[in-house]
Amino acid sequence: MSEFEEVTTGLGEECGVFGAYDMDGGDVASTVYYGLFALQHRGQESCGIAVTDTYGKRKVLSKKGLGHVNDVFDRESLTELKGNLGVGHVRYSTAGATRVENAQPLVINYVKGTLAIAHNGNLTNAVELRKELEYTGAIFQTTIDSEVIAYHIARERLNTPTAEIAVRNAMKKIKGAYALVISSPRKMIGARDPWGFKPLCIGKRDNTYLLASESCAIAAVGAEFVRDVKPGEIVTITKNGIASDMSMAIPEEEQARCIFEYIYFARTDSIIDNVNVYHARITAGKALAESYPVEADLVVGVPDSGLVAAKGYSEASGIPYGMAFHKNSYVGRTFIKPTQSERESSVKIKLNVIEEVVKGKRIVMVDDSIVRGTTCANIIKMLKKAGATEVHVRISSPPFLYPCYFGTDVPSNEQLIAHSHTTEQIREMIGADSLGYMEIDKLKDMVGDLKYCDACFTGKYPIEVPNEDVSHAFD
């Protein structure tokens, strides 16, 4: 790009997976499409759908491309995807470059038939596994770790009686974070890593079974939420119903769900592992108000994930809640901005301050995180330019100090502002009148008894992690 540069704001989302199996034989492409639409917040770089007809030749038809769901698919392409078993994926790249070859689902043709696989997460031992496969003749078409999973399942299937046993055997080899939705010729299989890093749930509409990263996608297609797939569980959906295999499960006290699902990633209307995301964020805001009270006139949230925490801060503090920003809904997480010759601020393209709301007021601004600090500094500048007399920043997560190896694009230590600066130094750098982060020991109030991973804040990883960043090892 000579005239334009790509601007990335905030944290990298994860990916979203969705599957649908209509036992009556109806086409499911449109259902998968709407499910992915509801999961668009989890990935905006690429998407894809693969379908098969369990009653016919069982040939897999697929389409994938770069861009949002409604950029890649139209009415005509969905009509051509005929099949009653479908798997879909929206991607944000945590491992592997942004190119169409890396879009999912991956479709693998092999001796036993065809598998379509959609994966959310990141493997910690993908480099070793891929080398091992390459030395035994495997040729890789992508630079994503999901292909390592697909190969292992396909190889295991050659020596096992069923696809679900092949998935289980592959799970014994792969380490890290994953939620998988897999279609084999007559089955839809869902699998969740033993620690439960990544969410996955089951839904049902009439005689159609669904698998999805979040419950909001189940609701979006008019289906009933059945339950979450448990950490370490493999669910196999056939015309006979749902079968469960818990042989890969680990003790509950060792489980480690990603706490950032509740702080930021998940949609506000989702429920993950019986924890209501809206309620978790209200609780976070209340905790911030208790830890960091301040005299102010208005509490505002940075759209979208800061809004509910701001409401919680308002409720606990008694300070009125207001909407200070207009968000341009047509701008994704990554967008192209003109180079410096054009002086438009990249933040202003995405957010505008409503001057009438903030002028002459002391503002409490609630956001979900500070990664590099530049976005937060720009927003504070905009608020003060619009007439805010004070801006007190409250962050509904603790400071990011360590990288994530499980599928969240938390950058390396050098790029994390909190890794090399104190809270007071950060406050000065972003231009806030005061700054308060969520206290580590209050995170548990958001999720109750759930065991969770907070390694990006504490450095205490629940499993062994690589010595270096492996997210782009295959590029």
XYZ file of C-alpha atoms in Angstrom:
475
model
C 0.000 0.000 0.000
C 1.798 3.136 -1.111
C -0.847 5.780 -0.505
C -2.592 4.114 2.404
C -1.586 2.353 5.575
C -3.513 -0.132 7.651
C -4.387 0.996 11.149
C -5.142 -1.431 13.926
C -6.797 -0.326 17.135
C -7.007 -2.172 20.405
C -6.685 -5.904 20.886
C -7.033 -8.643 18.341
C -10.273 -10.536 18.616
C -10.355 -14.291 18.527
C -12.201 -16.329 15.876
C -15.766 -17.555 15.702
C -16.991 -21.027 14.717
C -20.495 -22.186 13.820
C -22.021 -25.470 12.678
C -25.515 -26.601 11.650
C -26.917 -30.080 10.937
C -30.504 -30.364 9.671
C -31.681 -33.939 10.270
C -34.624 -33.372 7.913
C -32.282 -32.710 4.984
C -32.885 -28.971 4.535
C -30.107 -26.679 3.314
C -28.218 -24.971 6.165
C -25.984 -22.426 4.355
C -28.247 -19.489 5.221
C -28.426 -20.590 8.877
C -24.622 -20.763 9.041
C -24.440 -17.346 7.347
C -26.660 -15.703 9.964
C -24.797 -17.499 12.739
C -21.499 -16.111 11.465
C -23.076 -12.676 11.148
C -23.810 -12.796 14.892
C -20.171 -13.791 15.532
C -18.680 -11.093 13.282
C -17.254 -9.285 16.337
C -14.896 -12.243 16.852
C -13.157 -11.869 13.497
C -13.345 -9.523 10.541
C -10.442 -10.552 8.321
C -11.925 -13.534 6.522
C -14.780 -16.009 6.645
C -16.030 -19.170 5.026
C -18.745 -21.826 4.862
C -18.438 -25.501 3.897
C -21.513 -27.722 3.434
C -22.219 -31.337 2.593
C -25.368 -33.323 1.786
C -25.509 -36.321 4.118
C -28.211 -37.895 1.938
C -26.480 -37.477 -1.414
C -22.946 -37.896 -2.751
C -21.594 -36.280 0.429
C -19.393 -33.962 -1.621
C -18.256 -30.857 0.281
C -19.063 -27.488 -1.298
C -17.304 -24.462 0.149
C -16.740 -20.757 -0.311
C -14.422 -18.488 1.638
C -12.770 -15.121 1.189
C -11.266 -12.056 2.787
C -13.603 -9.536 4.404
C -16.804 -9.488 6.411
C -19.540 -12.108 6.099
C -21.735 -9.897 3.913
C -18.748 -9.033 1.678
C -17.939 -12.669 0.924
C -21.464 -14.097 0.597
C -24.510 -13.017 -1.355
C -27.871 -14.657 -2.047
C -26.569 -16.448 -5.143
C -23.504 -17.969 -3.463
C -25.562 -19.160 -0.500
C -28.097 -20.784 -2.843
C -25.287 -22.728 -4.527
C -24.076 -24.117 -1.191
C -26.548 -26.989 -1.040
C -26.243 -29.345 1.907
C -27.854 -30.143 5.263
C -24.585 -30.209 7.275
C -22.495 -27.043 7.372
C -19.509 -25.533 9.145
C -18.617 -21.837 9.209
C -15.819 -19.614 10.482
C -14.975 -15.936 10.952
C -11.299 -15.211 11.387
C -9.031 -12.741 13.036
C -5.456 -13.893 12.522
C -3.659 -14.767 15.738
C -1.460 -17.228 13.849
C -0.806 -16.979 10.130
C -0.946 -14.025 7.782
C -4.056 -12.412 6.309
C -4.503 -14.227 3.013
C -7.332 -16.201 1.496
C -5.484 -19.542 1.790
C -5.630 -19.136 5.570
C -9.393 -18.581 5.621
C -11.448 -21.383 7.161
C -13.123 -23.874 7.241
C -10.314 -26.114 6.034
C -11.560 -28.890 3.758
C -9.477 -32.065 3.791
C -10.021 -34.810 1.196
C -8.510 -38.138 2.192
C -9.022 -41.901 1.912
C -11.970 -42.032 4.332
C -13.841 -39.131 2.743
C -13.859 -35.411 3.450
C -13.530 -33.388 6.645
C -14.361 -29.699 7.040
C -12.800 -28.116 10.125
C -13.272 -24.721 11.778
C -10.964 -23.797 14.678
C -10.890 -20.999 17.229
C -7.740 -20.806 19.314
C -4.004 -21.286 19.166
C -1.815 -24.336 19.715
C 1.304 -24.022 21.863
C 3.036 -27.036 20.283
C 2.104 -26.397 16.636
C 5.715 -25.874 15.512
C 6.887 -29.301 16.742
C 3.777 -31.045 15.411
C 4.080 -29.448 11.994
C 7.766 -30.365 11.665
C 6.928 -33.938 12.630
C 4.231 -34.072 9.941
C 6.465 -32.487 7.299
C 9.173 -35.088 7.915
C 6.624 -37.812 7.225
C 5.615 -36.289 3.888
C 2.812 -33.833 4.749
C 2.548 -30.829 2.434
C 0.908 -27.759 3.971
C -1.242 -25.311 2.005
C -1.614 -22.666 4.750
C 0.421 -20.969 7.475
C -2.124 -21.603 10.246
C -1.934 -24.085 13.099
C -5.480 -25.247 12.330
C -4.088 -27.252 9.418
C -1.907 -29.194 11.885
C -5.088 -30.194 13.738
C -6.801 -31.203 10.478
C -3.863 -33.403 9.431
C -3.727 -35.139 12.791
C -7.446 -35.897 12.755
C -7.263 -37.217 9.167
C -4.249 -39.420 9.976
C -5.838 -40.784 13.131
C -9.017 -41.560 11.215
C -7.121 -44.037 8.999
C -6.587 -46.304 11.999
C -9.782 -45.738 13.997
C -13.372 -46.914 13.501
C -14.995 -43.465 13.869
C -14.234 -39.779 13.272
C -14.908 -38.895 16.915
C -12.260 -41.348 18.121
C -9.866 -39.782 15.603
C -10.633 -36.374 17.131
C -9.970 -37.747 20.612
C -6.628 -39.252 19.546
C -5.626 -35.970 17.896
C -6.516 -34.120 21.111
C -3.971 -36.277 22.940
C -1.249 -34.751 20.752
C -2.282 -31.112 20.379
C -1.729 -28.670 23.242
C -3.166 -25.240 23.764
C -6.480 -23.546 23.136
C -9.125 -24.761 20.723
C -12.811 -24.943 20.035
C -13.427 -27.124 16.995
C -16.455 -27.688 14.770
C -15.936 -30.565 12.340
C -18.142 -32.092 9.685
C -17.491 -35.631 8.519
C -19.746 -37.278 5.878
C -22.621 -38.000 8.321
C -21.621 -36.353 11.596
C -21.057 -32.953 13.141
C -18.440 -33.011 15.890
C -17.642 -30.316 18.431
C -14.559 -30.395 20.655
C -13.290 -28.061 23.348
C -9.794 -28.029 24.816
C -9.507 -29.590 28.307
C -8.816 -26.216 29.967
C -11.869 -24.589 28.396
C -9.873 -21.616 27.090
C -12.269 -21.173 24.196
C -16.076 -21.202 24.444
C -18.378 -23.539 22.510
C -22.077 -24.228 22.956
C -24.925 -26.346 21.562
C -28.286 -25.164 20.236
C -31.358 -26.730 18.624
C -34.081 -25.427 16.299
C -36.766 -27.938 15.374
C -34.734 -30.845 13.981
C -31.559 -28.839 13.366
C -28.638 -29.051 15.793
C -26.177 -26.173 16.112
C -22.695 -25.570 17.492
C -21.425 -22.024 18.074
C -18.697 -20.042 19.790
C -21.307 -17.979 21.640
C -24.946 -18.289 22.629
C -25.765 -14.999 20.853
C -25.325 -16.839 17.522
C -27.743 -19.583 18.630
C -30.337 -16.918 19.475
C -29.688 -15.069 16.189
C -30.923 -18.031 14.119
C -34.064 -18.483 16.235
C -32.828 -21.574 18.072
C -32.901 -22.650 21.707
C -29.706 -22.772 23.720
C -29.166 -26.358 24.918
C -25.926 -26.163 26.918
C -22.215 -25.383 26.781
C -19.792 -27.982 25.522
C -17.768 -28.806 28.628
C -13.985 -28.307 28.765
C -12.355 -31.442 27.298
C -15.658 -32.714 25.895
C -16.185 -34.133 22.413
C -19.810 -34.025 21.262
C -20.900 -36.060 18.236
C -24.178 -35.117 16.584
C -25.804 -37.697 14.284
C -29.353 -38.597 13.268
C -29.493 -40.467 16.599
C -28.905 -37.270 18.630
C -25.963 -36.089 20.735
C -23.277 -38.392 22.133
C -20.719 -37.119 24.647
C -17.136 -38.239 25.296
C -15.534 -36.788 28.444
C -12.377 -38.929 28.401
C -10.169 -35.890 27.671
C -11.558 -33.821 30.565
C -9.286 -32.671 33.406
C -10.194 -31.843 37.042
C -12.317 -28.715 37.367
C -9.723 -26.920 39.500
C -7.216 -27.141 36.607
C -9.550 -25.548 34.045
C -8.650 -22.099 32.720
C -11.257 -20.191 30.732
C -10.062 -16.991 29.088
C -11.109 -14.158 31.423
C -11.003 -11.758 28.485
C -14.105 -13.365 26.997
C -16.001 -11.731 29.850
C -14.089 -8.441 29.807
C -14.017 -7.839 26.064
C -14.362 -10.576 23.427
C -17.846 -11.966 23.906
C -20.953 -10.126 22.802
C -22.854 -8.543 25.669
C -25.928 -10.728 25.124
C -23.996 -14.012 25.350
C -23.913 -16.444 28.263
C -20.701 -18.480 28.513
C -20.396 -21.385 30.964
C -23.467 -20.126 32.837
C -21.975 -16.660 33.312
C -23.962 -13.778 31.829
C -21.500 -11.488 30.009
C -23.604 -8.365 30.666
C -23.716 -9.134 34.375
C -19.945 -9.817 34.456
C -19.236 -6.383 32.954
C -21.668 -4.616 35.294
C -19.819 -6.308 38.174
C -16.471 -5.119 36.777
C -17.710 -1.533 36.610
C -18.980 -1.683 40.193
C -15.614 -3.043 41.347
C -13.857 -0.125 39.646
C -16.142 2.351 41.402
C -15.337 0.774 44.764
C -11.587 0.690 44.123
C -11.246 4.099 42.467
C -13.942 6.571 43.540
C -13.719 10.115 42.180
C -15.815 13.276 42.170
C -17.228 13.651 38.685
C -20.328 14.724 36.751
C -20.715 11.935 34.187
C -19.639 8.343 33.541
C -19.135 7.360 29.908
C -18.005 4.129 28.244
C -15.837 3.692 25.174
C -17.890 1.696 22.624
C -18.550 -1.140 22.630
C -17.021 -3.219 25.388
C -16.587 -0.303 27.812
C -20.274 0.658 27.796
C -21.652 -1.926 30.213
C -18.758 -1.571 32.668
C -19.427 2.191 32.603
C -23.063 1.493 33.513
C -21.848 -0.595 36.460
C -19.525 2.205 37.588
C -22.419 4.649 37.386
C -24.739 2.393 39.415
C -22.193 1.880 42.187
C -20.979 5.494 42.337
C -24.271 7.319 41.853
C -22.691 9.443 39.108
C -25.031 9.752 36.087
C -24.309 7.607 33.029
C -24.173 9.214 29.603
C -23.380 8.508 25.943
C -20.412 10.668 24.985
C -19.430 9.006 21.717
C -20.923 8.303 18.332
C -19.367 5.188 16.827
C -19.094 4.643 13.100
C -20.534 1.134 12.842
C -19.080 0.588 9.384
C -15.482 0.590 10.551
C -14.066 -2.735 11.683
C -11.252 -3.323 14.079
C -8.708 -2.886 11.273
C -9.226 -0.258 8.625
C -7.284 1.710 6.050
C -6.490 5.299 6.873
C -4.834 7.988 4.757
C -1.151 8.587 5.458
C 0.050 11.537 7.515
C -0.350 13.923 4.574
C -4.061 13.707 5.349
C -4.534 14.794 8.928
C -7.570 12.762 9.824
C -7.056 11.014 13.150
C -7.565 7.270 12.897
C -9.580 7.339 16.122
C -11.826 10.121 14.807
C -12.744 7.959 11.823
C -14.099 5.416 14.279
C -15.385 7.590 17.164
C -16.689 11.122 17.492
C -17.306 12.927 20.768
C -20.754 14.456 21.315
C -19.675 17.899 22.511
C -23.005 18.818 24.101
C -22.750 15.832 26.467
C -19.234 16.469 27.822
C -18.715 20.245 27.669
C -17.863 21.727 31.075
C -18.083 18.340 32.813
C -15.740 16.138 34.836
C -15.803 12.793 33.026
C -15.144 9.238 34.192
C -14.198 7.334 31.023
C -14.430 3.527 31.261
C -12.691 1.249 28.758
C -11.826 -2.463 28.678
C -8.042 -2.204 28.317
C -4.979 -0.146 27.500
C -2.603 -1.995 25.189
C -0.195 0.500 23.605
C -1.824 3.642 24.990
C -2.124 5.597 21.751
C -5.869 5.051 21.239
C -6.691 5.996 24.833
C -4.542 9.146 24.599
C -6.342 10.224 21.406
C -9.791 9.719 22.958
C -8.856 11.748 26.049
C -7.546 14.513 23.788
C -10.845 14.495 21.884
C -12.873 14.700 25.120
C -10.850 17.658 26.401
C -11.026 19.393 23.036
C -14.811 19.008 23.232
C -14.775 20.861 26.580
C -14.427 18.149 29.260
C -12.704 19.782 32.243
C -11.342 16.521 33.680
C -11.045 12.957 32.327
C -10.623 10.154 34.865
C -9.864 6.827 33.174
C -11.043 3.509 34.621
C -10.014 0.248 32.952
C -12.085 -2.922 33.478
C -9.043 -5.202 33.183
C -5.730 -5.246 35.056
C -2.621 -3.974 33.196
C -1.390 -6.192 30.347
C 2.094 -7.368 31.300
C 2.583 -10.652 29.445
C 1.829 -12.034 25.951
C -0.977 -14.517 25.298
C -0.227 -17.855 23.620
C -3.824 -19.075 23.452
C -5.368 -17.171 20.553
C -5.638 -13.586 21.771
C -3.475 -11.098 19.931
C -1.844 -9.568 23.007
C 1.408 -8.251 21.522
C 4.936 -8.892 22.751
C 6.121 -7.301 26.007
C 7.913 -4.450 24.239
C 4.620 -3.209 22.785
C 2.680 -3.420 26.057
C 2.765 0.018 27.652
C 2.201 -1.380 31.167
C 5.210 -3.706 30.852
C 7.683 -0.819 30.941
C 5.728 1.988 32.648
C 4.090 2.517 36.030
C 0.410 3.439 36.301
C 1.406 7.023 37.085
C 3.664 7.188 34.026
C 0.867 5.815 31.846
C -1.549 8.365 33.311
C 0.826 11.167 32.302
C 1.437 9.706 28.843
C -2.271 9.392 27.985
C -3.166 12.766 29.529
C -5.695 11.476 32.098
C -6.429 13.269 35.366
C -6.440 9.916 37.148
C -6.114 6.272 36.122
C -7.345 3.095 37.798
C -7.110 -0.505 36.602
C -9.236 -3.449 37.718
C -7.614 -5.158 40.704
C -6.467 -8.727 39.969
C -8.246 -10.267 42.957
C -11.582 -8.720 41.893
C -11.663 -10.555 38.553
C -13.165 -13.582 40.298
C -16.240 -11.522 41.207
C -17.052 -11.326 37.489
C -17.247 -15.087 36.953
C -18.073 -16.598 40.349
C -16.676 -20.094 40.849
C -15.323 -20.525 37.300
C -11.614 -21.257 37.025
C -10.021 -18.863 34.556
C -6.748 -17.888 32.870
C -5.393 -14.433 33.701
C -1.811 -15.065 32.509
C -1.729 -11.890 30.380
C -1.956 -9.976 33.673
C -0.037 -12.259 36.043
C 2.378 -14.298 33.905
C 1.024 -17.469 35.548
C 0.249 -19.662 32.548
C -1.947 -22.712 33.217
C 0.118 -24.853 30.831
C 3.651 -24.789 29.483
C 4.121 -22.090 26.842
C 6.771 -21.538 24.129
C 9.900 -19.518 24.902
C 9.103 -17.155 22.053
C 6.187 -15.832 20.032
C 5.157 -18.596 17.613
C 2.055 -16.916 16.175
C 3.716 -16.282 12.798
C 6.195 -19.173 12.834
C 4.904 -20.586 9.527
C 4.658 -17.335 7.544
